[in-house]
Short mmCIF file of C-alpha atoms in Angstrom, two decimals:
data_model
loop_
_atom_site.label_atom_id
_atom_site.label_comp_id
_atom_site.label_asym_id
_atom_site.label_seq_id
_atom_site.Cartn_x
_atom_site.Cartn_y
_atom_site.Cartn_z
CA UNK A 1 10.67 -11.12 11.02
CA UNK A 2 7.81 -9.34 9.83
CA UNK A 3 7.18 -11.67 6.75
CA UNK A 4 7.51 -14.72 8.79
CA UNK A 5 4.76 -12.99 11.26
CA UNK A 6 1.93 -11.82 8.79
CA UNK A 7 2.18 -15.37 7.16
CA UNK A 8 1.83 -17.54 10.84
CA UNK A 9 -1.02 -14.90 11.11
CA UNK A 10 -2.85 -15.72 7.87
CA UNK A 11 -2.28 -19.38 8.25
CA UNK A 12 -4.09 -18.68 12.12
CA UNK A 13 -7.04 -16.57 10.68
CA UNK A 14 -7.43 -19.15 7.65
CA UNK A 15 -7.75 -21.83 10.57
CA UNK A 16 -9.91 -19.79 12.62
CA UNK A 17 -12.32 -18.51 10.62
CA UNK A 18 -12.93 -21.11 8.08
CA UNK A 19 -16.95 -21.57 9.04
CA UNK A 20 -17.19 -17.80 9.43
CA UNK A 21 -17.81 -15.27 6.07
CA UNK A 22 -15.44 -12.77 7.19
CA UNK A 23 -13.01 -11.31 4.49
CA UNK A 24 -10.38 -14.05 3.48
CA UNK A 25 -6.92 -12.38 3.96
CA UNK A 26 -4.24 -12.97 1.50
CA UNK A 27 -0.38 -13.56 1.71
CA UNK A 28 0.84 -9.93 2.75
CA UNK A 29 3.07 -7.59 0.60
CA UNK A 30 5.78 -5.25 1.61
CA UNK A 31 5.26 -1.65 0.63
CA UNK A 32 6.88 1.49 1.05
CA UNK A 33 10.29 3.03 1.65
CA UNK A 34 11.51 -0.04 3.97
CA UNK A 35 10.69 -2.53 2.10
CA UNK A 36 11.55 -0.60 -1.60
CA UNK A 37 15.41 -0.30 0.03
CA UNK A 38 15.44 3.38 0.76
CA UNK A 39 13.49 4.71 4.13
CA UNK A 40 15.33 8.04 4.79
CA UNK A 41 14.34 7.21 8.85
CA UNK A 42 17.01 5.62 10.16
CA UNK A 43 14.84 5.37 13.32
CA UNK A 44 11.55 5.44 13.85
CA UNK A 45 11.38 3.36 11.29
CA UNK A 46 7.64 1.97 9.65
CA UNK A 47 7.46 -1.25 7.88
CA UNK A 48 4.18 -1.04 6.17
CA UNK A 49 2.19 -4.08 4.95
CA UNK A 50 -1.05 -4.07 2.67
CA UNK A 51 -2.49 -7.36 2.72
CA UNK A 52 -4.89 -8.24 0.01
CA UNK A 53 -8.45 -9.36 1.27
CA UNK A 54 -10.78 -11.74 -0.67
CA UNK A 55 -14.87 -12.20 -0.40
CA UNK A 56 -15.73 -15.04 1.63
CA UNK A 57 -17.42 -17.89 0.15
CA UNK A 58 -21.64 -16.73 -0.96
CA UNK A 59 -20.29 -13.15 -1.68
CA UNK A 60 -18.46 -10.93 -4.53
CA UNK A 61 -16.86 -7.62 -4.10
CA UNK A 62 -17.25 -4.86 -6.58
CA UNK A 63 -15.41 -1.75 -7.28
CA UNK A 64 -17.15 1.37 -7.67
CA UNK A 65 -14.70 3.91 -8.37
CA UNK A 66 -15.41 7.42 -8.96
CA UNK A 67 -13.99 8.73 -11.73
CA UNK A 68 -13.87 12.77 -11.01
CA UNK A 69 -10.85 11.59 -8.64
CA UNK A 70 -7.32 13.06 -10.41
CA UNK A 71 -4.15 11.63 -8.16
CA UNK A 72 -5.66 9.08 -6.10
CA UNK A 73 -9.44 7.60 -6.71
CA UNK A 74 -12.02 7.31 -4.19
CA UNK A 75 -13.72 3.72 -4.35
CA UNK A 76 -16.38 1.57 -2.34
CA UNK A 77 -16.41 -1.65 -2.20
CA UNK A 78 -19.98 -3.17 -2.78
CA UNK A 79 -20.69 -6.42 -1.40
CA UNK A 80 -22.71 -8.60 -3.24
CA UNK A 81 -24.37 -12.11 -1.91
CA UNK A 82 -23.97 -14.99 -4.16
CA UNK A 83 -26.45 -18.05 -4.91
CA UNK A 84 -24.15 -21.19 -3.06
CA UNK A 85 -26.88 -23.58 -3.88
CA UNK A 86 -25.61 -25.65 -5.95
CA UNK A 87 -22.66 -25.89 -3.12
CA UNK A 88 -25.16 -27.01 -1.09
CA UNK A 89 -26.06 -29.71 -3.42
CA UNK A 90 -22.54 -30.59 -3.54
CA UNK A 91 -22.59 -31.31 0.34
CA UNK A 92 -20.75 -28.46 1.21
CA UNK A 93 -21.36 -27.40 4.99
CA UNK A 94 -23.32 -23.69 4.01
CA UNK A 95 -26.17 -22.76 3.40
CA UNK A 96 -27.61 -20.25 0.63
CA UNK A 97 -27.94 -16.58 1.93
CA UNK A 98 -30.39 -15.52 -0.52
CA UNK A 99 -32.59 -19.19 -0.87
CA UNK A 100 -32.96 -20.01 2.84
CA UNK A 101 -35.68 -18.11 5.60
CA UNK A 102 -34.03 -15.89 8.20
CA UNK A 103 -34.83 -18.62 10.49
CA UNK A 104 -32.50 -21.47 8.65
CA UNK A 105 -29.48 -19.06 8.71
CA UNK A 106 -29.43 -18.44 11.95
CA UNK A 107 -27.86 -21.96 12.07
CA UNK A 108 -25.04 -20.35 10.57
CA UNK A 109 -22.48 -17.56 11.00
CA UNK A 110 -23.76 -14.18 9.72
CA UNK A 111 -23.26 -12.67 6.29
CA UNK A 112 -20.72 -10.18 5.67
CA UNK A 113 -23.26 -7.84 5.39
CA UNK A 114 -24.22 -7.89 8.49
CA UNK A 115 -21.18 -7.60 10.77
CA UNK A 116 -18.59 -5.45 8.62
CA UNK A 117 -20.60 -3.55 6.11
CA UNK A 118 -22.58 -0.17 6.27
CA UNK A 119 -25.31 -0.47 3.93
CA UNK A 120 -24.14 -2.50 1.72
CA UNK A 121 -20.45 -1.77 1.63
CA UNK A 122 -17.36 -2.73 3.05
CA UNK A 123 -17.00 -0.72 5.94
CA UNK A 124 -12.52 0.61 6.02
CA UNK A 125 -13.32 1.21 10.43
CA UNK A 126 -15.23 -1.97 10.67
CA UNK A 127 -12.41 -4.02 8.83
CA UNK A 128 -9.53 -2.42 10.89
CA UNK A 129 -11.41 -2.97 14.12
CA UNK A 130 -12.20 -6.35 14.03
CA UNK A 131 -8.21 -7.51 12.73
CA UNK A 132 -7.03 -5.78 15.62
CA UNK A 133 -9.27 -7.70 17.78
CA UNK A 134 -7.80 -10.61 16.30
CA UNK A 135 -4.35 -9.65 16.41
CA UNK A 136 -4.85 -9.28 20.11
CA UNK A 137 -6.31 -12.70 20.47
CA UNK A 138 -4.08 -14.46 18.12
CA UNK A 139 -1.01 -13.28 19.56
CA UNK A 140 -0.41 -15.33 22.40
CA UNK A 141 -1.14 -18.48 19.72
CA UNK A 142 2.11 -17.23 17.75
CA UNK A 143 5.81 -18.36 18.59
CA UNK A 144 6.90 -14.77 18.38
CA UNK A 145 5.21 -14.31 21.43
CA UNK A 146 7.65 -15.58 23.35
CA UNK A 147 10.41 -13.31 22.70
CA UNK A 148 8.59 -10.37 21.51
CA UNK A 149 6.28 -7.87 22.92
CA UNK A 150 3.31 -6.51 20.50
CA UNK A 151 1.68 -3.66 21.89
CA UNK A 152 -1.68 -1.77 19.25
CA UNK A 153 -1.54 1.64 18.57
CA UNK A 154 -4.94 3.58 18.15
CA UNK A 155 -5.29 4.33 14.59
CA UNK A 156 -8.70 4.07 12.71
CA UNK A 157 -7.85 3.01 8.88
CA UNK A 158 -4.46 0.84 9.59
CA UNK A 159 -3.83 -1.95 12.36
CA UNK A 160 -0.43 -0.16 13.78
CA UNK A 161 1.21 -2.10 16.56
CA UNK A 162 4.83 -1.98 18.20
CA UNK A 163 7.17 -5.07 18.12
CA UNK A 164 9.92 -4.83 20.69
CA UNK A 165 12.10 -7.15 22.36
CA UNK A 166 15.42 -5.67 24.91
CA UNK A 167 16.64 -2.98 22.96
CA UNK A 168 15.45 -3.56 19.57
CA UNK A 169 11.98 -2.31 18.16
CA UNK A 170 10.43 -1.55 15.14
CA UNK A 171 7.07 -0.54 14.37
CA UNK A 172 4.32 -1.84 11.76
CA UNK A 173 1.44 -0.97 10.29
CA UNK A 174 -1.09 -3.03 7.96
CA UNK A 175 -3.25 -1.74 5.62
CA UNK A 176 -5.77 -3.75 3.81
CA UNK A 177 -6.35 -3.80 -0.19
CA UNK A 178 -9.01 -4.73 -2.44
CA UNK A 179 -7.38 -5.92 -6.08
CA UNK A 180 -8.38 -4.75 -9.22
CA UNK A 181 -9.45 -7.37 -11.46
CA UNK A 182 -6.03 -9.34 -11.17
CA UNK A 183 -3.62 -6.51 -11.58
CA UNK A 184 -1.04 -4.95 -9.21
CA UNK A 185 -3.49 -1.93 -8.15
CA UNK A 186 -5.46 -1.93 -5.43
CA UNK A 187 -7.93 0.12 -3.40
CA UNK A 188 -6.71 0.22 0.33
CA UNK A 189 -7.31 1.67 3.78
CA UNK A 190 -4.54 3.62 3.87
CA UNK A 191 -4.76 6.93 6.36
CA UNK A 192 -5.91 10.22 4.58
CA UNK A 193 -7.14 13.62 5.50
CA UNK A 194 -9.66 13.87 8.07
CA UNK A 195 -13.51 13.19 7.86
CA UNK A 196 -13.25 10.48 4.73
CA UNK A 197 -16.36 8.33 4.93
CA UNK A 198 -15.50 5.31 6.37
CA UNK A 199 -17.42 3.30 3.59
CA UNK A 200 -14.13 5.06 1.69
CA UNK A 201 -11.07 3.58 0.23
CA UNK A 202 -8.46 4.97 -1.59
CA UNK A 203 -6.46 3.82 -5.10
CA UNK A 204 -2.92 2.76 -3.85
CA UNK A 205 -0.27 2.20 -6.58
CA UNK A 206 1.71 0.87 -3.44
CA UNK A 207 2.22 -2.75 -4.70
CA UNK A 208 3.05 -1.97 -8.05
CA UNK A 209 5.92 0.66 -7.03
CA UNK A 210 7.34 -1.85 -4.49
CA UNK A 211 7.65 -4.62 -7.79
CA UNK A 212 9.13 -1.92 -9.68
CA UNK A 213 11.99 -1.76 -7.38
CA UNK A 214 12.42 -5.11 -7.10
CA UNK A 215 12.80 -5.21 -11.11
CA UNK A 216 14.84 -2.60 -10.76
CA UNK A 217 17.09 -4.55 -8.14
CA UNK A 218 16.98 -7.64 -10.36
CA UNK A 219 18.28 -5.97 -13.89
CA UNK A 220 20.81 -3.00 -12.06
CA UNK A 221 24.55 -4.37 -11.42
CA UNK A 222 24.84 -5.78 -7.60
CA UNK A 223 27.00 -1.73 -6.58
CA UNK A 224 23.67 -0.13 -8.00
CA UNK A 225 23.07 2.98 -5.87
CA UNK A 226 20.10 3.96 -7.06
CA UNK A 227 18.74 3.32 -3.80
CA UNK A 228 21.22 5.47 -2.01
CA UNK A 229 20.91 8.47 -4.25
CA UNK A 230 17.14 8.68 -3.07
CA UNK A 231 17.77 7.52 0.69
CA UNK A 232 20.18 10.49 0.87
CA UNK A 233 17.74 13.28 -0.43
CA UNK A 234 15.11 12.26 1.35
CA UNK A 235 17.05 11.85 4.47
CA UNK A 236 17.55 15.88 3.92
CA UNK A 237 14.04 16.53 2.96
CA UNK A 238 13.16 15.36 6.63
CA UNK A 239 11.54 18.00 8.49
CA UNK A 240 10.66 20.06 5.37
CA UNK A 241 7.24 20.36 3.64
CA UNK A 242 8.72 19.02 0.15
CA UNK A 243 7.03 15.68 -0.60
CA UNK A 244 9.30 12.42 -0.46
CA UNK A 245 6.80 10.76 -2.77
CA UNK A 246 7.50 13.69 -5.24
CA UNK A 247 11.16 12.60 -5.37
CA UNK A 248 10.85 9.01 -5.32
CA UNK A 249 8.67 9.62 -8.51
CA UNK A 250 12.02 11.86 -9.88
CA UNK A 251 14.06 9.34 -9.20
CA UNK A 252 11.65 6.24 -10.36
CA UNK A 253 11.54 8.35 -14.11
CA UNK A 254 14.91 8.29 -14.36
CA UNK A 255 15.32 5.19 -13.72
CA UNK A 256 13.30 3.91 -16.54
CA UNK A 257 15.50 6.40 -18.85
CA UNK A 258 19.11 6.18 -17.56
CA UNK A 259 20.71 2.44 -18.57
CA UNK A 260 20.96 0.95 -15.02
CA UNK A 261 24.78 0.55 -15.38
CA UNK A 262 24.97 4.20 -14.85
CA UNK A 263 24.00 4.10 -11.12
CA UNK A 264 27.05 2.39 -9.72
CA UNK A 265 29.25 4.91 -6.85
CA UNK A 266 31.26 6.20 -9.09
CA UNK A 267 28.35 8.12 -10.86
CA UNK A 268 26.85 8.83 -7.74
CA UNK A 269 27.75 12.43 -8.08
CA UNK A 270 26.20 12.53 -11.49
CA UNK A 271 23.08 11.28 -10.85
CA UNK A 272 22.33 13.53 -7.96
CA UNK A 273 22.45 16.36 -10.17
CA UNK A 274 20.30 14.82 -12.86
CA UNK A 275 17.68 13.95 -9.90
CA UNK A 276 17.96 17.29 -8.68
CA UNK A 277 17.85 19.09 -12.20
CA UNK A 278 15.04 17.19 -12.95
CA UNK A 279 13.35 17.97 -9.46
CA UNK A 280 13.85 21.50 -11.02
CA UNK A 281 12.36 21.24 -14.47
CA UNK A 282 9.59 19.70 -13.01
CA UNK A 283 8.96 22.67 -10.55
CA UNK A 284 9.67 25.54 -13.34
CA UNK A 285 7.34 24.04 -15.94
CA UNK A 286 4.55 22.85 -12.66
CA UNK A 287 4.13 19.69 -14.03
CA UNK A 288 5.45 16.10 -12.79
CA UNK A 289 3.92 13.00 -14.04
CA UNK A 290 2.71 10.30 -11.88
CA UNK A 291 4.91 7.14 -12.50
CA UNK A 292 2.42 4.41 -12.88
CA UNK A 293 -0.67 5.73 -14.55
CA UNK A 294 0.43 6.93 -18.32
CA UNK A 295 3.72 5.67 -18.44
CA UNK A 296 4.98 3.72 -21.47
CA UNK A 297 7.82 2.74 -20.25
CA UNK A 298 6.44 0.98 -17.09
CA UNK A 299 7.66 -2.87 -16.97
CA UNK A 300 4.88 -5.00 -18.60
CA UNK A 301 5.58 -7.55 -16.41
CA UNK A 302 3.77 -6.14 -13.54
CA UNK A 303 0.70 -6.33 -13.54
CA UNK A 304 -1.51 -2.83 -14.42
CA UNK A 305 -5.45 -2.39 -15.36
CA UNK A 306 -5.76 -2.56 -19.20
CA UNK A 307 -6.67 1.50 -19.42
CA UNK A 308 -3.44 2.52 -17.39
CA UNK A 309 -1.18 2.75 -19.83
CA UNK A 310 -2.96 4.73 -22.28
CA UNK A 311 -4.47 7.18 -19.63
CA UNK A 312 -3.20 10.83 -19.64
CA UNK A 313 -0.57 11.19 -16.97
CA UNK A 314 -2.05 12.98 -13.52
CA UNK A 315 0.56 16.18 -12.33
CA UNK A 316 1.94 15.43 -9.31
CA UNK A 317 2.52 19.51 -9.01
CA UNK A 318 -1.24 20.27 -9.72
CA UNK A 319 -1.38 22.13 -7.26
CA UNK A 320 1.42 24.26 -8.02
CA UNK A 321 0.06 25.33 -10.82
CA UNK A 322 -3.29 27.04 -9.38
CA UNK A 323 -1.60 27.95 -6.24
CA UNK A 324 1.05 30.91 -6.53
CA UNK A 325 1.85 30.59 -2.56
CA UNK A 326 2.64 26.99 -2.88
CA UNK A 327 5.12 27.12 -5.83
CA UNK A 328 6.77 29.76 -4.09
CA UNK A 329 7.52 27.56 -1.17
CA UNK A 330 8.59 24.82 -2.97
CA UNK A 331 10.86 26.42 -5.19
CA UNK A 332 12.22 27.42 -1.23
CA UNK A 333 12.77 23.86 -0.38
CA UNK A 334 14.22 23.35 -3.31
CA UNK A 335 16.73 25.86 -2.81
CA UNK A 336 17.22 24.51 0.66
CA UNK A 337 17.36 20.76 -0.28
CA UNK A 338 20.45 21.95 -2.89
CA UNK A 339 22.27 24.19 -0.11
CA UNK A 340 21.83 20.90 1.77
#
């Protein structure tokens, strides 16, 4: 349902704003827990959605990263206007934002910097606002309209809105991405602490995860329950401080080291413990490796920027490390995740 609906929505906003120089969104990916085969919400359930956006025609995005960032980089996203003369020449309906007078363009629709952009940067609030607007407008133009209800939810850095029909709902929320080069990483809108500029956006390793599951699907026998093992300990980890990402990353290492034949029900058993022995390790010695940056052993069939693989490995459990209080809670959850 959800894939059929963000693809009649980019086929509406391709139609729609074909004269205009908004962002150009992509075909939308499935991120996350729900779509990865193992939300530990049996209700309440999110289905979240990043879909990629591309510079309009007469403009270039660039990445400006910044580098001092450990788990998760800060990045703007610097617009840059592009000579479209020779498009012009070409008969192309557009005119050249940086060789025509202020006058001539006014016979076209703005630049990007001038209705999304702060400065000169792609502006996370601005973004979100004006797909929501859309969303609202397009709605009534879809077919699920008709047996659906869509109702937005506030929310600054994602478009969040309710589908519901009789009995059945589900909520959704889309966040937007920026690619790197033409890898699986992107920088995205994604919701983070409070008071991040909104000229902001963060480094998500979202896509890439979600393909690494579905390689993981692909190679494991068809009674893998790989999925299972980490749907069940994050279903107990719900209401506790312990991080689900933190154990998806457990279970993601060992399975990239454990031959995939080895995850059928009958080692169930077995491969809880080794998830929750290596949970252990990992909070004794304060270190966990992130997954994707680092990692040798990540499939070279998706997609990564060429300096991932060889880049040290950013710990997870930092923060453990340089805050006594902290590891002495989580060692607590861990406790109370094994009584569990």
């Amino acid at each position: 349902i959800i894939t059929d609906l963000m693809d009649k929505l980019t086929h509406i906003f391709g139609q729609g704003l074909s004269k205009s120089f908004y962002p150009v969104p992509q075909q939308a990916i499935g991120v996350g827990s729900a779509f990865e085969g193992w939300s530990p919400h049996a209700q309440d359930l999110v289905y979240h959605v990043l879909v990629p956006l591309s510079p309009p025609p007469g403009h270039a995005f660039h990445l400006e990263l910044d580098a001092a960032g450990v788990l998760q980089r800060n990045c703007c996203v610097r617009v840059e206007l592009l000579c479209t003369c020779a498009r012009e020449q070409l008969g192309e309906d557009m005119l050249c934002f940086l060789h025509h007078s202020e006058e001539e363009l006014r016979k076209q629709d703005p630049s990007l910097l001038h209705t999304l952009c702060t400065g000169t940067y792609l502006d996370v609030e601005k973004t979100v606002h004006w797909f929501c607007q859309f969303v609202r407008n397009a709605w009534l133009l879809l077919p699920q309209s008709c047996h659906w209800r869509l109702m937005l939810q506030p929310s600054s850095r994602s478009c969040k809105f309710q589908l519901s029909r009789d009995q059945e709902s589900f909520m959704v929320e889309v966040i937007f991405g920026v690619q790197q080069g033409d890898s699986d990483i992107f920088v995205g809108s994604q919701p983070t602490q409070v008071g991040i500029p909104s000229t902001t956006w963060l480094e998500t390793y979202a896509v890439a995860e979600a393909k690494f599951f579905r390689h993981i699907s692909r190679q494991a026998p068809r009674d893998s329950w790989h999925c299972k093992c980490l749907q069940l300990l994050s279903r107990i980890l719900v209401g506790v401080g312990f991080s689900s990402y933190a154990l998806k990353t457990v279970v993601m290492h060992l399975l990239s080291t454990v031959p995939l034949t080895q995850w059928c029900r009958k080692d169930f058993r077995r491969r809880m413990m080794d998830t929750l022995k290596y949970l252990r390790c990992s909070l004794d010695t304060k270190q966990l490796n992130h997954f994707v940056i680092g990692n040798q052993r990540f499939p070279v069939e998706i997609s990564l920027p060429s300096d991932f693989r060889v880049a040290e490995a950013p710990n997870l459990f930092q923060h453990l490390a340089s805050n006594p209080d902290a590891h002495l809670k989580a060692m607590q959850e861990y406790v109370h995740l094994l009584d569990q």
